[in-house]
mmCIF file of C-alpha atoms and ligand atoms in Angstrom:
data_model
loop_
_atom_site.group_PDB
_atom_site.id
_atom_site.type_symbol
_atom_site.label_atom_id
_atom_site.label_comp_id
_atom_site.label_asym_id
_atom_site.label_seq_id
_atom_site.Cartn_x
_atom_site.Cartn_y
_atom_site.Cartn_z
ATOM 1 C CA MET A 1 -5.695 -12.552 -13.093
ATOM 2 C CA SER A 2 -9.117 -13.556 -12.026
ATOM 3 C CA LYS A 3 -11.344 -16.245 -13.600
ATOM 4 C CA GLU A 4 -14.868 -15.936 -14.871
ATOM 5 C CA ILE A 5 -17.420 -15.553 -12.090
ATOM 6 C CA LYS A 6 -20.515 -17.724 -11.980
ATOM 7 C CA THR A 7 -21.439 -17.656 -8.300
ATOM 8 C CA ILE A 8 -21.146 -14.850 -5.861
ATOM 9 C CA GLY A 9 -21.190 -15.099 -2.129
ATOM 10 C CA VAL A 10 -22.147 -12.276 0.201
ATOM 11 C CA LEU A 11 -21.445 -11.868 3.937
ATOM 12 C CA THR A 12 -21.630 -9.185 6.630
ATOM 13 C CA SER A 13 -18.877 -8.969 9.242
ATOM 14 C CA GLY A 14 -17.862 -6.912 12.259
ATOM 15 C CA GLY A 15 -20.481 -4.524 13.829
ATOM 16 C CA ASP A 16 -23.758 -4.407 12.065
ATOM 17 C CA ALA A 17 -24.789 -1.128 10.430
ATOM 18 C CA PRO A 18 -28.213 0.097 9.165
ATOM 19 C CA GLY A 19 -28.077 -0.114 5.312
ATOM 20 C CA MET A 20 -26.270 -3.480 5.229
ATOM 21 C CA ASN A 21 -29.561 -5.026 4.152
ATOM 22 C CA ALA A 22 -29.858 -2.604 1.217
ATOM 23 C CA ALA A 23 -26.381 -3.661 0.145
ATOM 24 C CA ILE A 24 -27.156 -7.408 0.420
ATOM 25 C CA ARG A 25 -30.363 -6.891 -1.561
ATOM 26 C CA ALA A 26 -28.450 -4.979 -4.264
ATOM 27 C CA VAL A 27 -25.744 -7.650 -4.533
ATOM 28 C CA VAL A 28 -28.399 -10.432 -4.825
ATOM 29 C CA ARG A 29 -30.633 -8.682 -7.383
ATOM 30 C CA VAL A 30 -27.847 -7.242 -9.577
ATOM 31 C CA ALA A 31 -25.990 -10.525 -9.623
ATOM 32 C CA ILE A 32 -29.142 -12.373 -10.657
ATOM 33 C CA ALA A 33 -29.932 -9.765 -13.290
ATOM 34 C CA ARG A 34 -26.364 -10.377 -14.633
ATOM 35 C CA GLY A 35 -27.061 -14.186 -14.883
ATOM 36 C CA LEU A 36 -25.113 -15.220 -11.719
ATOM 37 C CA LYS A 37 -25.994 -17.413 -8.803
ATOM 38 C CA VAL A 38 -25.863 -16.005 -5.317
ATOM 39 C CA LYS A 39 -25.088 -17.629 -2.016
ATOM 40 C CA GLY A 40 -25.604 -15.881 1.365
ATOM 41 C CA VAL A 41 -23.071 -16.622 4.083
ATOM 42 C CA LYS A 42 -24.613 -16.268 7.548
ATOM 43 C CA ARG A 43 -22.774 -14.846 10.618
ATOM 44 C CA GLY A 44 -19.723 -13.416 8.788
ATOM 45 C CA TYR A 45 -16.438 -15.422 8.602
ATOM 46 C CA GLN A 46 -17.629 -17.635 11.482
ATOM 47 C CA GLY A 47 -20.546 -18.724 9.399
ATOM 48 C CA LEU A 48 -18.298 -19.375 6.416
ATOM 49 C CA LEU A 49 -16.120 -21.646 8.524
ATOM 50 C CA ASN A 50 -19.286 -23.365 9.863
ATOM 51 C CA GLU A 51 -20.577 -23.699 6.199
ATOM 52 C CA GLU A 52 -23.760 -21.688 7.036
ATOM 53 C CA ILE A 53 -24.384 -21.004 3.367
ATOM 54 C CA ILE A 54 -27.798 -20.534 1.804
ATOM 55 C CA ASP A 55 -29.013 -19.963 -1.799
ATOM 56 C CA LEU A 56 -30.414 -16.519 -2.376
ATOM 57 C CA GLU A 57 -33.013 -15.570 -4.987
ATOM 58 C CA ALA A 58 -34.330 -12.151 -5.765
ATOM 59 C CA ARG A 59 -37.425 -12.817 -3.696
ATOM 60 C CA ASN A 60 -35.377 -13.862 -0.604
ATOM 61 C CA VAL A 61 -34.325 -10.247 -0.228
ATOM 62 C CA SER A 62 -37.841 -8.707 -0.534
ATOM 63 C CA ASP A 63 -38.912 -6.341 2.175
ATOM 64 C CA ILE A 64 -35.522 -5.924 3.796
ATOM 65 C CA ILE A 65 -34.311 -2.563 2.435
ATOM 66 C CA GLN A 66 -36.055 -0.721 5.250
ATOM 67 C CA ARG A 67 -34.807 -2.949 8.001
ATOM 68 C CA GLY A 68 -31.915 -2.238 10.363
ATOM 69 C CA GLY A 69 -29.276 -4.742 11.257
ATOM 70 C CA THR A 70 -28.273 -7.478 8.774
ATOM 71 C CA VAL A 71 -30.507 -10.340 7.722
ATOM 72 C CA LEU A 72 -27.438 -12.538 7.160
ATOM 73 C CA GLY A 73 -26.285 -11.929 10.754
ATOM 74 C CA THR A 74 -22.784 -10.866 11.710
ATOM 75 C CA ALA A 75 -20.055 -12.141 14.020
ATOM 76 C CA ARG A 76 -16.469 -11.642 15.045
ATOM 77 C CA CYS A 77 -14.301 -14.705 14.212
ATOM 78 C CA LEU A 78 -10.796 -15.141 15.691
ATOM 79 C CA GLU A 79 -10.209 -18.310 13.750
ATOM 80 C CA PHE A 80 -10.366 -16.433 10.490
ATOM 81 C CA LYS A 81 -7.376 -14.395 11.520
ATOM 82 C CA THR A 82 -5.260 -17.564 11.278
ATOM 83 C CA LYS A 83 -3.768 -18.958 8.084
ATOM 84 C CA GLU A 84 -5.512 -22.273 8.700
ATOM 85 C CA GLY A 85 -8.901 -20.547 9.178
ATOM 86 C CA GLN A 86 -8.454 -18.567 5.992
ATOM 87 C CA GLN A 87 -7.447 -21.635 4.006
ATOM 88 C CA LYS A 88 -10.467 -23.510 5.311
ATOM 89 C CA GLY A 89 -12.653 -20.573 4.344
ATOM 90 C CA ALA A 90 -11.345 -20.490 0.778
ATOM 91 C CA GLU A 91 -11.804 -24.259 0.440
ATOM 92 C CA ILE A 92 -15.366 -23.973 1.666
ATOM 93 C CA CYS A 93 -15.989 -21.250 -0.942
ATOM 94 C CA ARG A 94 -14.670 -23.575 -3.632
ATOM 95 C CA LYS A 95 -16.760 -26.458 -2.355
ATOM 96 C CA HIS A 96 -19.859 -24.316 -2.656
ATOM 97 C CA GLY A 97 -18.821 -23.003 -6.072
ATOM 98 C CA ILE A 98 -18.407 -19.448 -4.768
ATOM 99 C CA ASP A 99 -15.812 -17.836 -7.059
ATOM 100 C CA GLY A 100 -16.570 -14.202 -6.097
ATOM 101 C CA MET A 101 -17.285 -12.887 -2.586
ATOM 102 C CA VAL A 102 -18.679 -9.527 -1.452
ATOM 103 C CA VAL A 103 -17.692 -8.706 2.193
ATOM 104 C CA ILE A 104 -19.587 -5.864 3.857
ATOM 105 C CA GLY A 105 -17.736 -4.725 7.000
ATOM 106 C CA GLY A 106 -14.983 -2.478 8.345
ATOM 107 C CA ASP A 107 -11.168 -2.443 8.188
ATOM 108 C CA GLY A 108 -10.903 -5.780 10.036
ATOM 109 C CA SER A 109 -13.283 -7.453 7.606
ATOM 110 C CA TYR A 110 -11.215 -6.135 4.720
ATOM 111 C CA ARG A 111 -8.210 -7.992 6.075
ATOM 112 C CA GLY A 112 -10.242 -11.234 5.895
ATOM 113 C CA ALA A 113 -11.356 -10.237 2.310
ATOM 114 C CA GLN A 114 -7.720 -9.749 1.365
ATOM 115 C CA ALA A 115 -6.809 -13.218 2.660
ATOM 116 C CA LEU A 116 -9.638 -14.832 0.646
ATOM 117 C CA SER A 117 -8.447 -12.912 -2.434
ATOM 118 C CA ARG A 118 -4.929 -14.117 -1.966
ATOM 119 C CA LEU A 119 -6.239 -17.657 -1.792
ATOM 120 C CA GLY A 120 -7.963 -17.362 -5.173
ATOM 121 C CA ILE A 121 -11.526 -16.170 -4.229
ATOM 122 C CA ASN A 122 -12.155 -12.912 -6.047
ATOM 123 C CA THR A 123 -13.214 -10.600 -3.235
ATOM 124 C CA ILE A 124 -14.631 -7.048 -2.994
ATOM 125 C CA GLY A 125 -15.186 -5.130 0.276
ATOM 126 C CA LEU A 126 -17.934 -2.657 0.966
ATOM 127 C CA PRO A 127 -17.582 -0.096 3.800
ATOM 128 C CA GLY A 128 -20.073 -1.071 6.460
ATOM 129 C CA THR A 129 -19.711 0.663 9.798
ATOM 130 C CA ILE A 130 -21.451 3.381 11.755
ATOM 131 C CA ASP A 131 -18.119 4.833 12.681
ATOM 132 C CA LEU A 132 -17.171 6.488 9.352
ATOM 133 C CA ASP A 133 -13.625 5.435 10.138
ATOM 134 C CA ILE A 134 -12.606 3.873 6.816
ATOM 135 C CA ALA A 135 -9.909 6.112 5.300
ATOM 136 C CA CYS A 136 -10.570 5.495 1.610
ATOM 137 C CA THR A 137 -14.168 6.711 1.718
ATOM 138 C CA GLU A 138 -16.119 9.796 2.819
ATOM 139 C CA TYR A 139 -19.200 7.608 3.298
ATOM 140 C CA THR A 140 -19.715 4.316 5.151
ATOM 141 C CA ILE A 141 -22.925 2.348 5.250
ATOM 142 C CA GLY A 142 -24.739 3.067 8.435
ATOM 143 C CA PHE A 143 -23.100 6.325 9.570
ATOM 144 C CA ASP A 144 -25.962 8.564 8.348
ATOM 145 C CA THR A 145 -28.555 6.568 10.147
ATOM 146 C CA ALA A 146 -26.505 6.261 13.326
ATOM 147 C CA VAL A 147 -25.756 9.952 13.517
ATOM 148 C CA ASN A 148 -29.380 10.861 12.980
ATOM 149 C CA THR A 149 -30.480 8.436 15.668
ATOM 150 C CA ALA A 150 -27.925 9.916 18.092
ATOM 151 C CA MET A 151 -28.963 13.422 17.123
ATOM 152 C CA GLU A 152 -32.646 12.838 17.817
ATOM 153 C CA ALA A 153 -31.823 11.160 21.172
ATOM 154 C CA ILE A 154 -29.647 14.084 22.186
ATOM 155 C CA ASP A 155 -32.419 16.600 21.263
ATOM 156 C CA LYS A 156 -34.584 14.802 23.702
ATOM 157 C CA VAL A 157 -31.937 14.792 26.440
ATOM 158 C CA LYS A 158 -31.505 18.503 25.815
ATOM 159 C CA ASP A 159 -35.235 19.192 26.447
ATOM 160 C CA THR A 160 -35.126 17.669 29.873
ATOM 161 C CA SER A 161 -31.716 18.994 30.606
ATOM 162 C CA SER A 162 -32.936 22.544 29.858
ATOM 163 C CA SER A 163 -36.065 22.118 31.911
ATOM 164 C CA HIS A 164 -34.073 21.010 34.965
ATOM 165 C CA GLU A 165 -31.252 23.449 34.281
ATOM 166 C CA ARG A 166 -28.788 20.562 34.350
ATOM 167 C CA CYS A 167 -25.606 19.680 32.662
ATOM 168 C CA SER A 168 -25.791 16.514 30.515
ATOM 169 C CA ILE A 169 -23.026 14.204 29.340
ATOM 170 C CA VAL A 170 -24.171 12.145 26.382
ATOM 171 C CA GLU A 171 -21.943 9.260 25.353
ATOM 172 C CA VAL A 172 -22.137 8.258 21.725
ATOM 173 C CA MET A 173 -20.503 5.342 19.989
ATOM 174 C CA GLY A 174 -17.006 5.416 18.536
ATOM 175 C CA ARG A 175 -14.225 3.601 20.334
ATOM 176 C CA ASP A 176 -11.474 4.835 18.071
ATOM 177 C CA ALA A 177 -13.313 7.389 15.912
ATOM 178 C CA GLY A 178 -15.124 10.603 16.893
ATOM 179 C CA TYR A 179 -17.152 11.225 13.801
ATOM 180 C CA ILE A 180 -20.555 10.591 15.435
ATOM 181 C CA ALA A 181 -19.530 12.800 18.378
ATOM 182 C CA LEU A 182 -18.314 15.600 16.090
ATOM 183 C CA TRP A 183 -21.391 15.532 13.838
ATOM 184 C CA CYS A 184 -23.727 15.479 16.860
ATOM 185 C CA GLY A 185 -21.641 18.157 18.486
ATOM 186 C CA ILE A 186 -22.467 20.458 15.582
ATOM 187 C CA ALA A 187 -25.979 19.147 14.748
ATOM 188 C CA ASN A 188 -27.135 19.347 18.412
ATOM 189 C CA GLY A 189 -25.278 22.553 19.207
ATOM 190 C CA ALA A 190 -23.441 20.940 21.983
ATOM 191 C CA GLU A 191 -21.339 23.052 24.455
ATOM 192 C CA ASP A 192 -18.408 20.616 24.463
ATOM 193 C CA ILE A 193 -17.308 17.620 22.388
ATOM 194 C CA LEU A 194 -14.874 14.942 23.493
ATOM 195 C CA LEU A 195 -13.241 12.874 20.760
ATOM 196 C CA PRO A 196 -10.959 9.827 21.141
ATOM 197 C CA GLU A 197 -8.661 11.496 18.570
ATOM 198 C CA LYS A 198 -8.149 14.350 21.057
ATOM 199 C CA TYR A 199 -7.626 12.504 24.253
ATOM 200 C CA ASP A 200 -5.628 15.307 25.925
ATOM 201 C CA PHE A 201 -8.770 17.386 26.781
ATOM 202 C CA ASN A 202 -8.678 19.381 29.997
ATOM 203 C CA GLU A 203 -11.496 18.572 32.422
ATOM 204 C CA GLN A 204 -10.934 21.762 34.422
ATOM 205 C CA GLU A 205 -11.510 23.724 31.203
ATOM 206 C CA ILE A 206 -14.767 21.927 30.682
ATOM 207 C CA ILE A 207 -15.769 22.747 34.288
ATOM 208 C CA ASN A 208 -14.809 26.459 33.747
ATOM 209 C CA ASN A 209 -16.992 26.532 30.582
ATOM 210 C CA ILE A 210 -19.948 25.219 32.371
ATOM 211 C CA ILE A 211 -19.633 27.847 35.180
ATOM 212 C CA GLN A 212 -19.126 30.647 32.603
ATOM 213 C CA SER A 213 -22.007 29.617 30.359
ATOM 214 C CA ARG A 214 -24.316 29.361 33.413
ATOM 215 C CA LYS A 215 -23.292 32.873 34.328
ATOM 216 C CA ARG A 216 -24.211 33.977 30.829
ATOM 217 C CA GLY A 217 -27.645 32.550 31.344
ATOM 218 C CA LYS A 218 -27.576 29.268 29.571
ATOM 219 C CA THR A 219 -30.048 26.747 31.087
ATOM 220 C CA HIS A 220 -28.428 23.604 29.817
ATOM 221 C CA HIS A 221 -24.946 22.361 29.041
ATOM 222 C CA ILE A 222 -24.589 19.437 26.728
ATOM 223 C CA ILE A 223 -21.287 17.567 26.524
ATOM 224 C CA ILE A 224 -21.036 14.964 23.787
ATOM 225 C CA ASN A 225 -18.545 12.324 24.914
ATOM 226 C CA ALA A 226 -17.358 9.671 22.509
ATOM 227 C CA GLU A 227 -17.210 6.062 23.759
ATOM 228 C CA GLY A 228 -13.421 6.048 23.211
ATOM 229 C CA ILE A 229 -13.080 8.627 26.069
ATOM 230 C CA GLY A 230 -15.826 7.002 28.134
ATOM 231 C CA HIS A 231 -16.214 7.200 31.883
ATOM 232 C CA SER A 232 -19.279 9.455 31.406
ATOM 233 C CA THR A 233 -20.836 8.524 34.754
ATOM 234 C CA SER A 234 -17.766 9.325 36.870
ATOM 235 C CA MET A 235 -17.141 12.458 34.852
ATOM 236 C CA ALA A 236 -20.696 13.575 35.632
ATOM 237 C CA ARG A 237 -20.070 13.006 39.416
ATOM 238 C CA ARG A 238 -16.862 15.074 39.298
ATOM 239 C CA ILE A 239 -18.547 17.894 37.251
ATOM 240 C CA GLU A 240 -21.516 18.085 39.650
ATOM 241 C CA ALA A 241 -19.116 18.242 42.660
ATOM 242 C CA ALA A 242 -16.981 20.986 41.038
ATOM 243 C CA THR A 243 -19.774 23.184 39.700
ATOM 244 C CA GLY A 244 -22.693 22.488 42.037
ATOM 245 C CA ILE A 245 -24.839 22.026 38.927
ATOM 246 C CA GLU A 246 -26.806 18.770 38.763
ATOM 247 C CA THR A 247 -25.190 16.650 36.126
ATOM 248 C CA ARG A 248 -26.524 13.460 34.498
ATOM 249 C CA ALA A 249 -24.817 10.958 32.118
ATOM 250 C CA THR A 250 -26.725 9.253 29.305
ATOM 251 C CA ILE A 251 -25.062 6.459 27.425
ATOM 252 C CA LEU A 252 -26.787 5.926 24.138
ATOM 253 C CA GLY A 253 -25.053 2.644 23.336
ATOM 254 C CA HIS A 254 -26.230 0.110 20.798
ATOM 255 C CA MET A 255 -29.508 1.867 19.925
ATOM 256 C CA GLN A 256 -27.249 3.907 17.602
ATOM 257 C CA ARG A 257 -26.505 0.760 15.546
ATOM 258 C CA GLY A 258 -30.204 -0.225 14.992
ATOM 259 C CA GLY A 259 -33.220 1.233 13.343
ATOM 260 C CA SER A 260 -34.486 1.726 9.809
ATOM 261 C CA PRO A 261 -31.774 3.151 7.509
ATOM 262 C CA THR A 262 -32.092 6.681 6.183
ATOM 263 C CA ALA A 263 -32.727 7.337 2.508
ATOM 264 C CA LYS A 264 -28.970 8.084 2.090
ATOM 265 C CA ASP A 265 -27.934 4.764 3.646
ATOM 266 C CA ARG A 266 -30.425 2.850 1.523
ATOM 267 C CA TYR A 267 -29.365 4.696 -1.659
ATOM 268 C CA TYR A 268 -25.639 4.558 -1.235
ATOM 269 C CA ALA A 269 -25.620 1.001 0.025
ATOM 270 C CA SER A 270 -27.695 -0.036 -2.979
ATOM 271 C CA ILE A 271 -25.258 1.533 -5.403
ATOM 272 C CA MET A 272 -22.244 0.047 -3.634
ATOM 273 C CA GLY A 273 -23.821 -3.416 -3.620
ATOM 274 C CA ALA A 274 -24.453 -3.147 -7.375
ATOM 275 C CA LEU A 275 -20.933 -1.938 -7.985
ATOM 276 C CA ALA A 276 -19.398 -4.800 -6.052
ATOM 277 C CA VAL A 277 -21.038 -7.196 -8.391
ATOM 278 C CA ASP A 278 -19.990 -5.270 -11.485
ATOM 279 C CA ILE A 279 -16.464 -4.865 -10.327
ATOM 280 C CA LEU A 280 -16.238 -8.666 -9.788
ATOM 281 C CA LEU A 281 -17.638 -9.189 -13.274
ATOM 282 C CA ALA A 282 -15.077 -6.787 -14.698
ATOM 283 C CA GLY A 283 -12.438 -9.301 -13.529
ATOM 284 C CA LYS A 284 -11.264 -7.332 -10.504
ATOM 285 C CA THR A 285 -10.430 -8.730 -7.145
ATOM 286 C CA ASN A 286 -9.000 -7.508 -3.819
ATOM 287 C CA ARG A 287 -10.768 -4.157 -4.163
ATOM 288 C CA VAL A 288 -12.911 -1.999 -1.874
ATOM 289 C CA VAL A 289 -15.608 0.386 -2.902
ATOM 290 C CA GLY A 290 -15.547 3.912 -1.539
ATOM 291 C CA TYR A 291 -17.128 7.305 -2.169
ATOM 292 C CA GLN A 292 -14.920 10.254 -2.736
ATOM 293 C CA HIS A 293 -15.546 13.799 -4.165
ATOM 294 C CA GLY A 294 -19.041 12.860 -5.345
ATOM 295 C CA GLN A 295 -18.060 9.671 -7.086
ATOM 296 C CA PHE A 296 -18.171 5.968 -6.236
ATOM 297 C CA VAL A 297 -14.637 4.645 -6.620
ATOM 298 C CA ASP A 298 -12.658 1.491 -5.816
ATOM 299 C CA PHE A 299 -9.177 0.837 -4.424
ATOM 300 C CA ASP A 300 -6.843 -2.051 -3.907
ATOM 301 C CA ILE A 301 -7.468 -3.307 -0.350
ATOM 302 C CA GLU A 302 -3.824 -2.898 0.723
ATOM 303 C CA GLU A 303 -3.785 0.637 -0.635
ATOM 304 C CA ALA A 304 -7.026 1.421 1.121
ATOM 305 C CA LEU A 305 -5.856 -0.004 4.449
ATOM 306 C CA ASN A 306 -2.708 2.168 4.304
ATOM 307 C CA MET A 307 -4.672 5.331 3.787
ATOM 308 C CA GLN A 308 -5.053 7.709 6.806
ATOM 309 C CA LYS A 309 -8.036 9.727 7.915
ATOM 310 C CA SER A 310 -8.334 12.171 10.663
ATOM 311 C CA ILE A 311 -10.813 14.643 12.184
ATOM 312 C CA ASP A 312 -10.915 17.857 10.190
ATOM 313 C CA GLU A 313 -9.323 20.585 12.449
ATOM 314 C CA TYR A 314 -11.386 23.308 10.827
ATOM 315 C CA GLN A 315 -14.688 21.545 11.413
ATOM 316 C CA PHE A 316 -13.645 20.811 15.038
ATOM 317 C CA GLU A 317 -12.907 24.529 15.533
ATOM 318 C CA VAL A 318 -16.286 25.525 14.064
ATOM 319 C CA ALA A 319 -17.984 23.146 16.408
ATOM 320 C CA HIS A 320 -16.474 25.135 19.328
ATOM 321 C CA LEU A 321 -17.139 28.573 17.743
ATOM 322 C CA LEU A 322 -20.819 27.692 17.411
ATOM 323 C CA SER A 323 -21.188 26.592 21.035
ATOM 324 C CA VAL A 324 -21.188 30.062 22.591
HETATM 325 P P1 ADP B 1 -14.685 -4.444 11.426
HETATM 326 O O1 ADP B 1 -14.766 -5.191 10.137
HETATM 327 O O2 ADP B 1 -15.985 -3.671 11.680
HETATM 328 O O3 ADP B 1 -13.409 -3.556 11.511
HETATM 329 P P2 ADP B 1 -13.436 -6.372 13.259
HETATM 330 O O4 ADP B 1 -12.170 -5.608 13.326
HETATM 331 O O5 ADP B 1 -14.016 -6.974 14.491
HETATM 332 O O6 ADP B 1 -14.653 -5.463 12.625
HETATM 333 O O7 ADP B 1 -13.225 -7.472 12.140
HETATM 334 C C1 ADP B 1 -14.333 -8.321 11.739
HETATM 335 C C2 ADP B 1 -13.811 -9.756 11.495
HETATM 336 O O8 ADP B 1 -12.881 -9.741 10.382
HETATM 337 C C3 ADP B 1 -13.032 -10.351 12.611
HETATM 338 O O9 ADP B 1 -13.781 -10.954 13.610
HETATM 339 C C4 ADP B 1 -12.216 -11.418 11.881
HETATM 340 O O10 ADP B 1 -13.017 -12.608 11.611
HETATM 341 C C5 ADP B 1 -11.979 -10.694 10.461
HETATM 342 N N1 ADP B 1 -10.592 -10.104 10.619
HETATM 343 C C6 ADP B 1 -10.214 -9.115 11.329
HETATM 344 N N2 ADP B 1 -8.841 -8.858 11.224
HETATM 345 C C7 ADP B 1 -8.422 -9.843 10.383
HETATM 346 C C8 ADP B 1 -7.132 -10.185 9.848
HETATM 347 N N3 ADP B 1 -6.082 -9.540 10.196
HETATM 348 N N4 ADP B 1 -7.065 -11.275 9.031
HETATM 349 C C9 ADP B 1 -8.183 -11.995 8.672
HETATM 350 N N5 ADP B 1 -9.413 -11.700 9.138
HETATM 351 C C10 ADP B 1 -9.573 -10.633 9.990
HETATM 352 O O1 F6P B 2 -17.636 -0.299 15.077
HETATM 353 C C1 F6P B 2 -18.953 0.058 15.418
HETATM 354 C C2 F6P B 2 -19.101 0.084 16.875
HETATM 355 O O2 F6P B 2 -20.440 0.385 17.221
HETATM 356 C C3 F6P B 2 -18.188 1.088 17.651
HETATM 357 O O3 F6P B 2 -18.612 2.403 17.565
HETATM 358 C C4 F6P B 2 -18.113 0.493 18.986
HETATM 359 O O4 F6P B 2 -16.951 0.887 19.698
HETATM 360 C C5 F6P B 2 -18.155 -0.949 18.754
HETATM 361 O O5 F6P B 2 -18.777 -1.196 17.504
HETATM 362 C C6 F6P B 2 -18.929 -1.738 19.782
HETATM 363 O O6 F6P B 2 -18.827 -3.061 19.506
HETATM 364 P P1 F6P B 2 -19.703 -4.229 20.190
HETATM 365 O O7 F6P B 2 -20.738 -4.587 19.254
HETATM 366 O O8 F6P B 2 -18.700 -5.315 20.347
HETATM 367 O O9 F6P B 2 -20.280 -3.696 21.503
#
């Protein structure tokens, strides 16, 4: 059973994502509106262990909703994976009067949140990742911005690729999850999509597709390759050698993580930030906020971490049907 909350901490952890600032702003302002104090923890769990903790007032989060990245900073922290690190983190929370914590990050960050919760700090997780790879939710903070950034970049690559009648391999982020690749595949009308979830693709088939579509008169051939498959540059060399068609690789990289969040990311992250505060105030702990079937919902962290999510086969098939 959780105790009464007087002071809430907020931290961002793992890879940054556009919209994290909107969530921080909402946590701060809703908490203050509910009569609570707010502390910002800089640089994720690493900053917690280093006691990089600042007081946050409503005005401290002015003018951040439109900014990419996270004003609190983020980090990956190995020490927090240890029992000693987690105990130290919980003690530091107590020392600073933090009795509720909002952790914005991905699955890894939820494990840290779970540890804090077990050690008596009421903790709520918010899904912050451009990868959309959190099973308990159909929405993650940052995905919408990242996929739109990638889509716009791929449109530009397509322009030059068509002009030169080339083949282009565009590598998008997603080490373990192909959601950005799949969405861009459909949104950019790509000829082929390579996803880490479908590692057993056949390169000869891709080469045959390129030759066939060139015969049908297509002036470009865009292959969206997820980071988890990788090797775009060497793949481009092999494709060029096999087809005789000039082939270029473009790796979009971290530009996909930056930039001003879309309206959707600002809106959803704001609602989720507010909900995190209200869930803590309702006496809950060890929960994560998600979005499912048009509703904001919350789950026990363990339950959320045990859920599975996979690429929708029908949507993957449609992507191929559309790429004639
Ligand atoms: P994400 O949150 O985006 O999945 P990571 O997997 O890198 O990113 O996790 C972010 C941070 O969360 C890690 O650097 C670590 O500090 C913390 N973390 C990850 N796994 C655990 C764990 N099993 N126990 C405690 N903390 C963890
Ligand atoms: O999880 C978000 C993400 O951008 C992944 O798509 C990518 O694989 C990873 O982070 C890259 O992490 P880093 O910031 O360590 O390069």
